[in-house]
Short mmCIF file of C-alpha atoms in Angstrom, two decimals:
data_model
loop_
_atom_site.label_atom_id
_atom_site.label_comp_id
_atom_site.label_asym_id
_atom_site.label_seq_id
_atom_site.Cartn_x
_atom_site.Cartn_y
_atom_site.Cartn_z
CA MET A 1 15.30 124.55 -130.46
CA GLU A 2 11.64 122.20 -130.55
CA LEU A 3 11.67 119.84 -133.15
CA PRO A 4 9.46 117.56 -134.49
CA ALA A 5 8.49 114.18 -132.93
CA ASP A 6 10.62 112.28 -135.02
CA ALA A 7 13.24 114.71 -136.04
CA ARG A 8 16.77 113.78 -135.48
CA SER A 9 18.66 116.37 -137.25
CA HIS A 10 21.31 113.81 -138.64
CA ALA A 11 21.71 112.00 -135.52
CA PRO A 12 22.11 108.81 -135.47
CA LYS A 13 20.77 106.27 -132.73
CA ARG A 14 23.15 105.69 -130.41
CA LYS A 15 26.01 103.10 -132.05
CA ARG A 16 28.91 101.10 -130.47
CA PRO A 17 32.30 101.50 -132.11
CA ALA A 18 33.58 100.57 -135.56
CA ALA A 19 34.46 97.36 -135.58
CA ALA A 20 38.66 96.43 -135.99
CA ASN A 21 40.22 97.62 -139.64
CA ASP A 22 41.11 95.30 -142.25
CA ASP A 23 44.48 95.23 -140.88
CA ASP A 24 42.93 92.94 -137.55
CA ASP A 25 42.67 90.33 -139.66
CA PHE A 26 46.47 90.10 -139.58
CA LEU A 27 46.75 89.57 -135.74
CA PRO A 28 46.49 86.12 -134.10
CA PRO A 29 43.27 85.64 -132.43
CA PRO A 30 43.15 86.53 -129.03
CA PRO A 31 43.40 83.90 -126.14
CA PRO A 32 40.16 81.58 -124.94
CA PRO A 33 38.72 83.58 -121.91
CA THR A 34 40.88 80.32 -120.15
CA ALA A 35 44.49 80.74 -121.94
CA ARG A 36 47.12 81.14 -119.72
CA TYR A 37 50.21 83.35 -119.88
CA ASP A 38 53.63 81.50 -119.70
CA ASN A 39 54.07 82.25 -116.29
CA GLY A 40 50.48 80.48 -115.67
CA VAL A 41 48.41 83.08 -114.65
CA ASP A 42 45.30 82.84 -116.15
CA LEU A 43 43.36 85.84 -117.62
CA SER A 44 39.73 86.08 -115.86
CA LEU A 45 41.56 86.13 -112.51
CA LEU A 46 42.79 89.20 -114.15
CA GLU A 47 39.93 90.51 -115.39
CA ALA A 48 37.65 90.03 -112.28
CA LEU A 49 40.39 91.32 -110.08
CA GLU A 50 39.97 95.09 -112.45
CA LYS A 51 36.49 94.80 -112.01
CA SER A 52 36.85 94.49 -109.01
CA GLN A 53 39.21 97.37 -108.00
CA ALA A 54 36.84 99.36 -110.24
CA SER A 55 33.65 99.04 -108.35
CA THR A 56 35.92 100.02 -105.92
CA ALA A 57 36.97 102.64 -107.03
CA ILE A 58 33.64 103.51 -108.07
CA ASP A 59 32.20 103.17 -104.37
CA LEU A 60 35.07 106.15 -102.92
CA LEU A 61 32.33 108.49 -104.01
CA ASP A 62 33.30 112.11 -102.36
CA LEU A 63 34.30 115.55 -103.34
CA LYS A 64 37.63 114.43 -105.47
CA THR A 65 35.97 111.99 -107.82
CA LEU A 66 33.17 114.48 -108.53
CA LYS A 67 35.39 116.29 -109.58
CA LYS A 68 37.33 114.19 -111.90
CA LEU A 69 33.66 113.02 -113.13
CA VAL A 70 32.49 116.71 -114.22
CA LEU A 71 35.43 117.48 -115.68
CA SER A 72 35.40 114.56 -117.51
CA PHE A 73 31.84 115.36 -119.05
CA GLU A 74 32.38 119.16 -119.57
CA ARG A 75 35.09 117.91 -122.38
CA ARG A 76 33.20 115.41 -123.91
CA LEU A 77 30.30 117.65 -124.16
CA LYS A 78 33.14 120.34 -125.68
CA ASP A 79 34.00 118.20 -127.91
CA ASN A 80 30.97 117.06 -129.38
CA ILE A 81 29.83 120.93 -129.41
CA GLU A 82 33.06 121.12 -131.39
CA ALA A 83 32.48 118.16 -133.90
CA ARG A 84 28.68 118.88 -134.60
CA LEU A 85 29.60 122.79 -135.58
CA LYS A 86 33.00 122.00 -137.81
CA TYR A 87 31.30 119.00 -139.64
CA PRO A 88 27.09 120.00 -139.43
CA SER A 89 26.27 117.58 -142.76
CA GLN A 90 28.42 115.14 -142.28
CA PRO A 91 27.30 113.45 -138.90
CA GLU A 92 29.56 110.21 -139.01
CA LYS A 93 32.15 112.56 -138.07
CA PHE A 94 30.28 113.50 -134.50
CA ALA A 95 28.73 110.02 -133.92
CA ASP A 96 31.93 109.36 -131.93
CA SER A 97 31.74 111.99 -129.82
CA GLU A 98 27.73 111.74 -129.28
CA ILE A 99 28.45 107.93 -127.67
CA ASP A 100 31.35 109.69 -125.37
CA LEU A 101 29.44 112.08 -124.09
CA HIS A 102 26.39 109.59 -123.69
CA GLU A 103 28.56 107.29 -121.16
CA GLU A 104 30.04 110.41 -119.66
CA ILE A 105 26.56 111.15 -118.65
CA GLN A 106 25.11 107.78 -117.85
CA LYS A 107 28.55 107.76 -115.30
CA LEU A 108 27.57 110.81 -113.72
CA LYS A 109 24.15 108.53 -112.34
CA ILE A 110 26.58 107.05 -109.89
CA LEU A 111 25.98 110.33 -108.20
CA ALA A 112 22.35 109.57 -106.55
CA GLY A 113 24.46 106.98 -104.30
CA GLY A 114 25.77 110.94 -102.68
CA PRO A 115 23.14 113.17 -102.43
CA GLU A 116 24.81 115.15 -99.50
CA LEU A 117 27.56 116.15 -102.71
CA TYR A 118 24.51 117.77 -104.91
CA PRO A 119 25.71 121.30 -103.03
CA ASP A 120 29.16 120.45 -105.08
CA LEU A 121 27.55 119.51 -107.75
CA VAL A 122 25.81 122.76 -108.39
CA ASN A 123 28.74 124.91 -107.16
CA LEU A 124 30.71 123.21 -110.01
CA ASN A 125 27.99 124.97 -111.90
CA THR A 126 27.67 121.81 -113.48
CA ILE A 127 23.76 121.95 -114.08
CA PRO A 128 23.47 124.48 -116.64
CA SER A 129 25.95 122.37 -118.53
CA LEU A 130 23.12 119.49 -118.41
CA LEU A 131 19.94 121.69 -118.59
CA GLY A 132 21.64 122.68 -122.24
CA LEU A 133 21.46 119.19 -123.37
CA LEU A 134 17.85 119.26 -123.31
CA THR A 135 17.88 120.64 -125.99
CA HIS A 136 19.96 118.47 -128.35
CA ASP A 137 19.44 117.53 -131.83
CA ASN A 138 20.04 113.64 -130.96
CA THR A 139 17.21 113.32 -128.60
CA ASP A 140 18.81 110.19 -127.46
CA ILE A 141 21.16 112.65 -125.74
CA SER A 142 18.33 115.00 -124.43
CA ASN A 143 16.80 111.31 -122.90
CA ASP A 144 20.03 110.62 -121.22
CA VAL A 145 19.79 113.62 -119.15
CA VAL A 146 16.36 112.87 -118.30
CA SER A 147 17.05 109.71 -117.00
CA LEU A 148 19.80 111.06 -115.42
CA ILE A 149 18.40 113.90 -113.54
CA GLN A 150 14.88 111.67 -112.71
CA ASP A 151 18.02 109.02 -110.89
CA LEU A 152 19.15 112.41 -109.12
CA THR A 153 16.11 113.38 -107.20
CA ASP A 154 14.24 109.81 -107.34
CA GLU A 155 12.19 109.86 -103.84
CA ASP A 156 14.37 107.04 -102.68
CA VAL A 157 18.08 108.55 -103.22
CA LEU A 158 16.48 111.88 -101.66
CA GLU A 159 14.93 110.37 -97.68
CA ASP A 160 16.42 111.68 -95.52
CA ASN A 161 19.20 114.21 -97.18
CA ASP A 162 16.31 117.11 -97.32
CA GLU A 163 18.67 120.02 -97.74
CA PRO A 164 20.71 118.88 -100.60
CA ALA A 165 18.19 117.28 -102.40
CA LEU A 166 16.73 121.18 -102.26
CA VAL A 167 19.55 122.70 -103.41
CA LEU A 168 19.56 120.34 -106.47
CA VAL A 169 15.78 120.69 -106.66
CA ASP A 170 16.35 125.37 -106.91
CA ALA A 171 19.22 124.94 -109.34
CA LEU A 172 17.52 123.04 -111.44
CA VAL A 173 14.15 125.51 -111.53
CA GLU A 174 16.35 128.07 -111.50
CA ASN A 175 18.59 127.11 -114.70
CA ASN A 176 14.62 126.12 -116.59
CA VAL A 177 14.26 122.78 -115.83
CA LEU A 178 10.80 122.56 -116.48
CA GLU A 179 10.29 124.25 -120.03
CA LEU A 180 13.00 122.77 -121.10
CA LEU A 181 11.67 118.89 -119.96
CA VAL A 182 8.33 120.24 -121.02
CA GLN A 183 10.23 121.38 -124.72
CA ASN A 184 12.07 117.99 -125.10
CA LEU A 185 8.86 115.70 -124.14
CA LEU A 186 6.42 117.44 -126.75
CA ARG A 187 9.37 116.30 -129.67
CA LEU A 188 9.01 112.78 -127.98
CA ASN A 189 7.72 110.15 -130.71
CA GLU A 190 6.19 107.98 -128.55
CA THR A 191 5.87 104.69 -131.37
CA ASP A 192 9.96 105.05 -130.58
CA PRO A 193 10.10 102.53 -126.77
CA ASP A 194 13.03 103.95 -125.73
CA GLU A 195 11.21 107.63 -126.15
CA VAL A 196 8.10 106.37 -124.61
CA ALA A 197 10.65 105.48 -121.11
CA ALA A 198 12.37 108.58 -121.51
CA VAL A 199 8.02 110.33 -121.27
CA TYR A 200 7.83 107.91 -118.56
CA GLY A 201 11.19 109.73 -117.10
CA THR A 202 9.81 113.38 -117.74
CA LEU A 203 6.73 112.93 -115.68
CA ALA A 204 8.43 110.83 -112.80
CA THR A 205 11.04 113.62 -112.67
CA ILE A 206 8.54 116.38 -112.51
CA GLU A 207 6.46 113.85 -109.97
CA ASN A 208 10.57 113.99 -107.99
CA LEU A 209 10.51 117.49 -108.04
CA ILE A 210 7.53 118.45 -106.49
CA GLU A 211 7.73 115.95 -103.54
CA VAL A 212 10.51 117.93 -102.80
CA LYS A 213 9.47 121.42 -103.64
CA PRO A 214 5.69 121.94 -104.39
CA ALA A 215 5.69 125.37 -105.11
CA VAL A 216 7.23 123.31 -108.47
CA ALA A 217 3.37 122.30 -109.08
CA GLU A 218 1.95 126.64 -110.04
CA LEU A 219 5.60 126.64 -111.94
CA VAL A 220 4.78 123.98 -114.22
CA CYS A 221 0.96 125.22 -114.57
CA GLU A 222 2.76 128.75 -115.11
CA LYS A 223 5.39 128.28 -117.02
CA THR A 224 4.43 125.22 -119.53
CA LYS A 225 2.40 123.48 -121.69
CA LEU A 226 2.63 120.28 -119.58
CA MET A 227 -1.15 120.67 -118.83
CA ARG A 228 -2.40 120.89 -122.59
CA TRP A 229 -0.70 118.11 -122.91
CA LEU A 230 -1.38 115.90 -120.82
CA LEU A 231 -5.10 116.97 -120.92
CA GLY A 232 -4.40 115.79 -124.78
CA LYS A 233 -3.36 112.05 -123.28
CA ILE A 234 -6.02 111.62 -121.18
CA LYS A 235 -8.80 112.77 -124.07
CA VAL A 236 -7.39 109.58 -126.49
CA ARG A 237 -9.85 106.58 -126.18
CA GLU A 238 -7.12 103.75 -126.17
CA PHE A 239 -6.02 103.21 -122.66
CA ASP A 240 -2.47 102.85 -121.95
CA GLY A 241 0.32 103.42 -119.34
CA SER A 242 0.75 107.17 -120.30
CA LYS A 243 -2.61 107.99 -120.21
CA GLN A 244 -2.57 106.39 -116.50
CA TYR A 245 0.36 108.13 -115.34
CA ALA A 246 -0.99 111.49 -117.26
CA SER A 247 -4.03 111.81 -115.33
CA GLU A 248 -2.45 110.78 -112.43
CA ILE A 249 0.40 114.36 -112.82
CA LEU A 250 -2.56 115.84 -113.24
CA ALA A 251 -3.93 114.56 -110.68
CA ILE A 252 -0.79 115.91 -108.16
CA LEU A 253 -0.47 119.11 -109.56
CA LEU A 254 -4.20 120.54 -109.66
CA GLY A 255 -3.95 118.82 -106.25
CA GLN A 256 -0.69 120.74 -105.64
CA ILE A 257 -2.80 124.12 -106.44
CA ASN A 258 -6.61 123.85 -104.27
CA GLY A 259 -7.04 122.52 -108.13
CA VAL A 260 -10.89 121.52 -106.91
CA ASP A 261 -12.10 124.99 -105.60
CA VAL A 262 -10.25 126.55 -108.45
CA VAL A 263 -11.66 124.14 -111.57
CA LEU A 264 -15.65 124.63 -109.73
CA GLN A 265 -14.55 128.41 -109.82
CA ALA A 266 -14.33 128.54 -113.20
CA VAL A 267 -16.84 125.94 -113.96
CA ALA A 268 -19.64 128.00 -112.74
CA MET A 269 -19.52 130.27 -114.75
CA TYR A 270 -20.86 128.28 -117.62
CA LYS A 271 -23.84 126.65 -115.08
CA SER A 272 -26.22 129.04 -116.99
CA ARG A 273 -24.59 129.83 -120.42
CA ASP A 274 -23.54 128.52 -123.17
CA PRO A 275 -19.30 129.09 -124.67
CA LYS A 276 -19.53 131.36 -127.44
CA THR A 277 -16.79 130.45 -129.83
CA PRO A 278 -15.36 127.08 -130.43
CA ASP A 279 -11.82 127.88 -128.32
CA GLU A 280 -13.69 128.68 -125.40
CA GLU A 281 -15.89 125.52 -125.75
CA GLU A 282 -12.84 123.28 -125.87
CA MET A 283 -11.18 125.23 -122.55
CA VAL A 284 -14.28 124.13 -120.87
CA GLU A 285 -14.62 120.95 -122.00
CA ASN A 286 -10.18 120.63 -120.79
CA LEU A 287 -12.12 122.29 -117.37
CA PHE A 288 -14.20 119.14 -117.25
CA ASP A 289 -11.36 116.78 -117.81
CA CYS A 290 -9.52 118.55 -115.39
CA LEU A 291 -12.39 118.10 -113.03
CA CYS A 292 -12.62 114.29 -113.12
CA CYS A 293 -8.76 113.53 -113.41
CA LEU A 294 -8.76 115.73 -109.17
CA LEU A 295 -11.58 113.05 -108.77
CA MET A 296 -9.88 109.98 -108.91
CA PRO A 297 -8.33 109.92 -105.46
CA LEU A 298 -10.45 110.10 -102.27
CA GLU A 299 -8.97 113.06 -100.52
CA ASN A 300 -10.15 114.83 -103.92
CA LYS A 301 -13.86 113.48 -103.45
CA GLU A 302 -13.98 115.01 -100.09
CA ARG A 303 -13.46 118.46 -101.31
CA PHE A 304 -15.81 118.18 -104.18
CA VAL A 305 -18.62 117.82 -102.16
CA ASN A 306 -17.70 120.07 -99.09
CA ALA A 307 -16.65 122.48 -101.85
CA GLU A 308 -20.88 121.87 -102.86
CA GLY A 309 -19.82 120.54 -106.27
CA VAL A 310 -22.47 117.99 -106.14
CA GLU A 311 -25.23 120.56 -106.40
CA LEU A 312 -23.45 122.35 -108.59
CA MET A 313 -23.27 119.38 -111.15
CA ILE A 314 -26.80 119.03 -110.99
CA ILE A 315 -27.49 122.66 -110.65
CA VAL A 316 -25.76 122.37 -115.08
CA MET A 317 -27.74 119.65 -115.45
CA ASN A 318 -31.29 120.81 -115.08
CA GLN A 319 -29.88 124.10 -116.54
CA LYS A 320 -29.92 121.87 -120.06
CA LYS A 321 -27.11 123.51 -121.29
CA SER A 322 -23.84 122.48 -123.34
CA CYS A 323 -21.99 120.96 -119.93
CA TYR A 324 -24.72 118.85 -119.45
CA GLY A 325 -23.03 116.08 -120.15
CA SER A 326 -19.59 117.33 -118.99
CA ALA A 327 -22.51 117.22 -115.42
CA ILE A 328 -23.07 113.66 -115.71
CA ARG A 329 -19.15 112.84 -116.05
CA ALA A 330 -18.17 114.61 -113.40
CA LEU A 331 -21.01 113.21 -110.33
CA ASP A 332 -20.10 109.47 -112.09
CA PHE A 333 -16.23 109.71 -111.37
CA ALA A 334 -17.19 111.77 -107.98
CA MET A 335 -19.64 108.92 -106.74
CA THR A 336 -17.81 106.13 -107.48
CA ASN A 337 -16.31 104.49 -104.22
CA TYR A 338 -17.51 107.09 -101.97
CA PRO A 339 -20.91 106.49 -100.35
CA PRO A 340 -20.74 110.72 -98.88
CA ALA A 341 -21.03 111.66 -102.66
CA CYS A 342 -23.79 109.76 -102.82
CA GLU A 343 -25.35 110.42 -99.99
CA ARG A 344 -25.55 114.23 -101.30
CA PHE A 345 -26.68 113.48 -104.21
CA VAL A 346 -29.57 112.13 -102.85
CA ASP A 347 -30.48 114.94 -100.13
CA VAL A 348 -30.44 117.76 -102.70
CA MET A 349 -32.81 115.95 -104.67
CA GLY A 350 -30.36 114.86 -107.51
CA LEU A 351 -32.84 111.88 -108.50
CA LYS A 352 -35.19 113.82 -109.03
CA THR A 353 -32.75 115.00 -111.95
CA ALA A 354 -30.70 111.92 -112.69
CA PHE A 355 -33.61 109.39 -113.76
CA PRO A 356 -35.80 111.65 -116.76
CA ALA A 357 -31.99 111.37 -117.66
CA PHE A 358 -31.83 107.72 -117.43
CA MET A 359 -35.28 107.40 -119.12
CA GLY A 360 -34.14 109.09 -121.87
CA LYS A 361 -36.41 112.52 -121.70
CA ALA A 362 -33.45 114.69 -120.75
CA SER A 363 -31.52 113.83 -123.59
CA SER A 364 -34.21 113.71 -126.10
CA SER A 365 -35.03 117.31 -125.23
CA PHE A 366 -31.15 118.91 -125.47
CA PRO A 367 -30.86 121.51 -127.30
CA PHE A 368 -27.98 118.96 -129.75
CA CYS A 369 -27.81 122.05 -131.93
CA ILE A 370 -26.07 124.04 -129.11
CA ILE A 371 -23.03 122.10 -130.45
CA PRO A 372 -22.38 121.50 -134.54
CA MET A 373 -22.81 117.55 -134.33
CA ASN A 374 -24.19 114.51 -137.40
CA LYS A 375 -26.39 111.74 -136.50
CA ASN A 376 -23.14 109.77 -135.61
CA MET A 377 -22.32 112.48 -132.81
CA LYS A 378 -25.19 112.45 -131.49
CA LYS A 379 -25.82 108.99 -131.35
CA ARG A 380 -22.32 108.68 -129.26
CA PHE A 381 -23.69 111.38 -127.04
CA LYS A 382 -26.36 109.87 -125.91
CA GLU A 383 -24.51 106.40 -125.32
CA GLU A 384 -22.25 107.49 -123.67
CA LEU A 385 -24.64 109.59 -121.32
CA GLU A 386 -26.19 106.63 -121.00
CA GLU A 387 -23.11 104.45 -119.43
CA ARG A 388 -22.44 107.28 -116.92
CA LEU A 389 -25.94 107.41 -115.65
CA VAL A 390 -25.89 103.58 -115.73
CA SER A 391 -22.49 104.04 -114.11
CA LEU A 392 -23.74 106.71 -111.28
CA ILE A 393 -26.80 105.16 -110.62
CA ALA A 394 -24.56 101.88 -110.06
CA SER A 395 -22.73 103.67 -107.66
CA LEU A 396 -25.90 104.96 -106.12
CA PHE A 397 -26.65 101.18 -105.24
CA GLY A 398 -23.38 100.54 -104.04
CA GLY A 399 -23.14 103.50 -101.65
CA ILE A 400 -26.14 103.44 -99.99
CA LEU A 401 -26.34 100.81 -98.25
CA ARG A 402 -29.45 101.26 -95.78
CA GLY A 403 -32.16 104.11 -94.52
CA SER A 404 -34.53 106.73 -95.78
CA ARG A 405 -32.29 107.53 -98.52
CA LYS A 406 -32.32 103.48 -99.72
CA GLU A 407 -36.11 103.76 -99.79
CA ARG A 408 -36.55 106.73 -101.67
CA LEU A 409 -33.89 105.38 -104.31
CA MET A 410 -35.86 101.51 -104.51
CA SER A 411 -39.47 103.65 -104.64
CA LYS A 412 -38.07 105.64 -108.53
CA PHE A 413 -37.56 102.20 -110.09
CA VAL A 414 -41.74 100.70 -108.35
CA GLU A 415 -43.05 103.86 -109.30
CA ASN A 416 -44.86 104.44 -112.78
CA GLU A 417 -45.34 100.35 -113.11
CA CYS A 418 -42.10 99.96 -112.38
CA GLU A 419 -40.91 102.39 -115.81
CA LYS A 420 -37.16 102.27 -115.13
CA ILE A 421 -37.04 98.51 -114.80
CA ASP A 422 -38.08 98.48 -118.59
CA ARG A 423 -35.84 100.77 -119.26
CA LEU A 424 -33.00 98.59 -117.38
CA MET A 425 -33.78 95.45 -119.49
CA GLU A 426 -34.19 97.75 -122.77
CA LEU A 427 -30.41 98.49 -122.04
CA TYR A 428 -29.46 95.32 -121.18
CA MET A 429 -30.97 93.67 -124.39
CA ARG A 430 -28.95 96.59 -126.06
CA TYR A 431 -26.33 96.16 -124.72
CA SER A 432 -25.97 92.10 -124.49
CA ASN A 433 -26.41 91.75 -128.62
CA ARG A 434 -23.42 94.56 -128.84
CA VAL A 435 -21.06 92.06 -126.50
CA LYS A 436 -22.42 88.97 -128.34
CA ALA A 437 -21.79 90.40 -131.86
CA GLU A 438 -18.23 91.11 -130.93
CA THR A 439 -17.88 88.15 -129.64
CA GLU A 440 -18.81 86.20 -132.92
CA TRP A 441 -16.73 88.48 -134.52
CA MET A 442 -13.57 87.79 -132.58
CA ASP A 443 -14.15 83.78 -132.73
CA LYS A 444 -14.44 84.53 -136.71
CA LEU A 445 -11.05 85.93 -136.84
CA GLU A 446 -9.68 83.06 -134.72
CA LEU A 447 -11.75 80.53 -137.14
CA ASP A 448 -9.60 82.76 -139.55
CA GLU A 449 -6.02 82.02 -138.07
CA LEU A 450 -5.77 85.40 -136.42
CA GLU A 451 -5.25 84.78 -132.17
CA MET A 452 -5.98 86.94 -129.69
CA ASP A 453 -4.93 86.04 -126.34
CA GLU A 454 -8.11 85.76 -123.12
CA GLU A 455 -6.72 89.52 -122.23
CA GLU A 456 -7.62 90.93 -125.06
CA LYS A 457 -10.48 89.29 -126.31
CA TYR A 458 -11.34 90.08 -122.81
CA ASN A 459 -10.58 93.91 -122.73
CA ARG A 460 -11.94 94.25 -126.21
CA ARG A 461 -15.87 92.68 -124.97
CA LEU A 462 -15.31 95.75 -122.19
CA GLU A 463 -15.00 98.58 -124.53
CA SER A 464 -18.06 96.88 -127.16
CA GLY A 465 -20.50 97.31 -124.01
CA LEU A 466 -20.28 94.36 -121.30
CA TYR A 467 -18.85 96.80 -118.39
CA THR A 468 -22.11 98.57 -119.00
CA LEU A 469 -24.19 95.09 -119.39
CA GLN A 470 -21.78 94.52 -115.88
CA LEU A 471 -23.26 97.29 -114.17
CA ILE A 472 -27.00 97.10 -115.46
CA ALA A 473 -26.95 93.50 -113.79
CA VAL A 474 -25.53 94.51 -110.55
CA ILE A 475 -28.42 97.48 -110.15
CA LEU A 476 -30.47 94.08 -111.18
CA GLY A 477 -29.36 92.73 -108.33
CA HIS A 478 -29.73 94.71 -106.16
CA LEU A 479 -33.40 95.00 -107.06
CA TRP A 480 -33.68 91.45 -107.08
CA THR A 481 -32.44 91.48 -103.38
CA SER A 482 -33.95 94.06 -101.96
CA GLU A 483 -36.93 91.40 -102.22
CA HIS A 484 -39.83 93.15 -102.98
CA PRO A 485 -42.73 90.96 -104.55
CA LYS A 486 -43.45 93.57 -107.43
CA MET A 487 -39.70 94.31 -108.66
CA ARG A 488 -38.95 90.98 -108.72
CA THR A 489 -42.37 89.46 -110.53
CA ARG A 490 -41.71 92.72 -113.20
CA ILE A 491 -37.60 91.41 -113.18
CA GLU A 492 -38.95 87.66 -114.39
CA LEU A 493 -41.94 88.99 -116.99
CA LEU A 494 -38.78 91.19 -118.91
CA LEU A 495 -36.43 88.11 -119.15
CA LYS A 496 -39.20 86.13 -120.53
CA GLN A 497 -40.67 88.60 -122.79
CA ASN A 498 -36.72 88.38 -124.14
CA LYS A 499 -36.40 84.92 -123.96
CA LEU A 500 -34.19 84.88 -121.37
CA THR A 501 -33.46 84.21 -117.52
CA LYS A 502 -32.48 84.63 -114.28
CA LYS A 503 -29.17 82.43 -115.06
CA ASP A 504 -28.73 84.55 -118.28
CA VAL A 505 -27.56 87.70 -115.90
CA LYS A 506 -26.20 84.76 -112.89
CA ASN A 507 -23.06 84.41 -115.73
CA ILE A 508 -22.97 87.76 -115.84
CA LEU A 509 -22.15 88.80 -113.07
CA GLN A 510 -20.19 85.69 -112.77
CA GLU A 511 -18.21 86.77 -115.02
CA TYR A 512 -17.93 90.40 -113.70
CA HIS A 513 -17.03 89.16 -110.03
CA ASP A 514 -13.93 86.74 -111.51
CA ASN A 515 -12.42 89.88 -113.04
CA ILE A 516 -12.34 92.30 -110.37
CA GLY A 517 -9.09 93.87 -109.20
CA ASP A 518 -7.50 94.54 -106.71
CA LEU A 519 -6.49 98.02 -107.55
CA ASP A 520 -8.36 99.12 -104.49
CA GLY A 521 -6.41 96.10 -102.38
CA PRO A 522 -7.17 93.17 -101.72
CA GLU A 523 -9.93 94.16 -99.13
CA GLU A 524 -12.14 96.17 -100.89
CA LYS A 525 -12.06 93.29 -103.84
CA GLU A 526 -12.97 91.00 -101.46
CA ARG A 527 -15.85 92.83 -100.29
CA ALA A 528 -16.73 94.13 -104.12
CA GLN A 529 -16.58 89.94 -104.27
CA THR A 530 -18.95 88.86 -101.84
CA ARG A 531 -21.29 91.74 -102.86
CA ILE A 532 -21.32 89.82 -106.16
CA GLN A 533 -21.46 86.32 -105.02
CA LYS A 534 -24.67 87.55 -103.19
CA PHE A 535 -26.10 88.75 -106.10
CA ILE A 536 -25.58 85.00 -107.38
CA SER A 537 -26.38 83.51 -105.13
CA ALA A 538 -29.87 84.98 -104.96
CA PHE A 539 -31.08 84.67 -108.18
#
């Protein structure tokens, strides 16, 4: 049965065996590790010998050992079931049987060292017993099973063992492992470090199963609530490891079922109409969340371009329906670090659509009445549009380096008396002031003896608008290094009017340069830093 996230149903956290009884006080203390019996034998050597023999026994993993492990596990499982049935409201009565069961599950992890025995494990009918524990009232026990399955299906374990791996995965799937894993996942409490580990273990296990049998991806989508859980994770504003892993698993699931085409076809139904109910509206939002997750891997960006996804998003923007902002977000994901998407965007008249939005003309006329919004929601919606559009334009400059497309992009910043440079500087000042206010607030906290490390302070500044400010500075760098006299004159004039100098822009660029990560590999990091250094030197 599915329990609340923090439910344990009388199940205590694992405990060590109880302390010795009071009679032990009358026993002589044990000899120290270096003590010797009368015959002169060193006890520590005996202990080392026992451990060595135990290790040797474990290494001899064969069918006989497997049967012993399984039999011992089944006995402990039977004991635990009987104890829980006999004393349902007295957890202290079944706590020891729970500890014993935990230890037996841990012993089964040795089987990861002998994947050739997996067919025998399946034939012993152990899989149903193990998977039944995924619904155990004590989530410590269910999470032990998650960890065990993760170990048994680990990529390194299954390498060169394709047939035994498939036998195991087939047995797991036939016994509803996917439904049971997700059911257990939904009750985990992510404020508990042990259960956070189980979240990772669950996602890793599902990834392992898909690696062995790609058809599992479709079964996960059809038979479980994992997609909904993953979407819920990636919509949380704060970034953490769980959110990152959730987005990766979501992209894997959708990638295995040719998700780009599927999601684009679903989105296309809303290119010229709005959802009619709140539930339909949420569904469309989920579709765009899926699309953005899909657009993280390079191969899916290519699929998106080939499936005319760029054209579809531009149509959605031009229609100015409720998906307007979502289409801009999808384009931002597609064009980041992917020049072919940037080139297609220019070729299909995307500049004509994007720059009115960048100037605030499209968002100001956006029919907010379609989506009920209060004043703060409207403000946040406009700010998110601005941030996405700044990112999109920065991607265009990074992805289009020469030729007629570059000329068309540059010409946008000259037309109408350089009004788009004016808009850039307006945004520069707004985000600069926000970052300044956040920095001053953190400095005040430090005066109150509430310390933050440098990484935490930098991340808070990024959240307050520093990243968008950095991208604006990058765009200004592209414009300045074009050496177009009219653009340079305008930038210098606007800096002076706002009591800034080129050094202020250089400082923003320098900090950006120093914090470029190597997520896309060391070569890409070096290229990006070289490009930014060129802007710094030019100013």
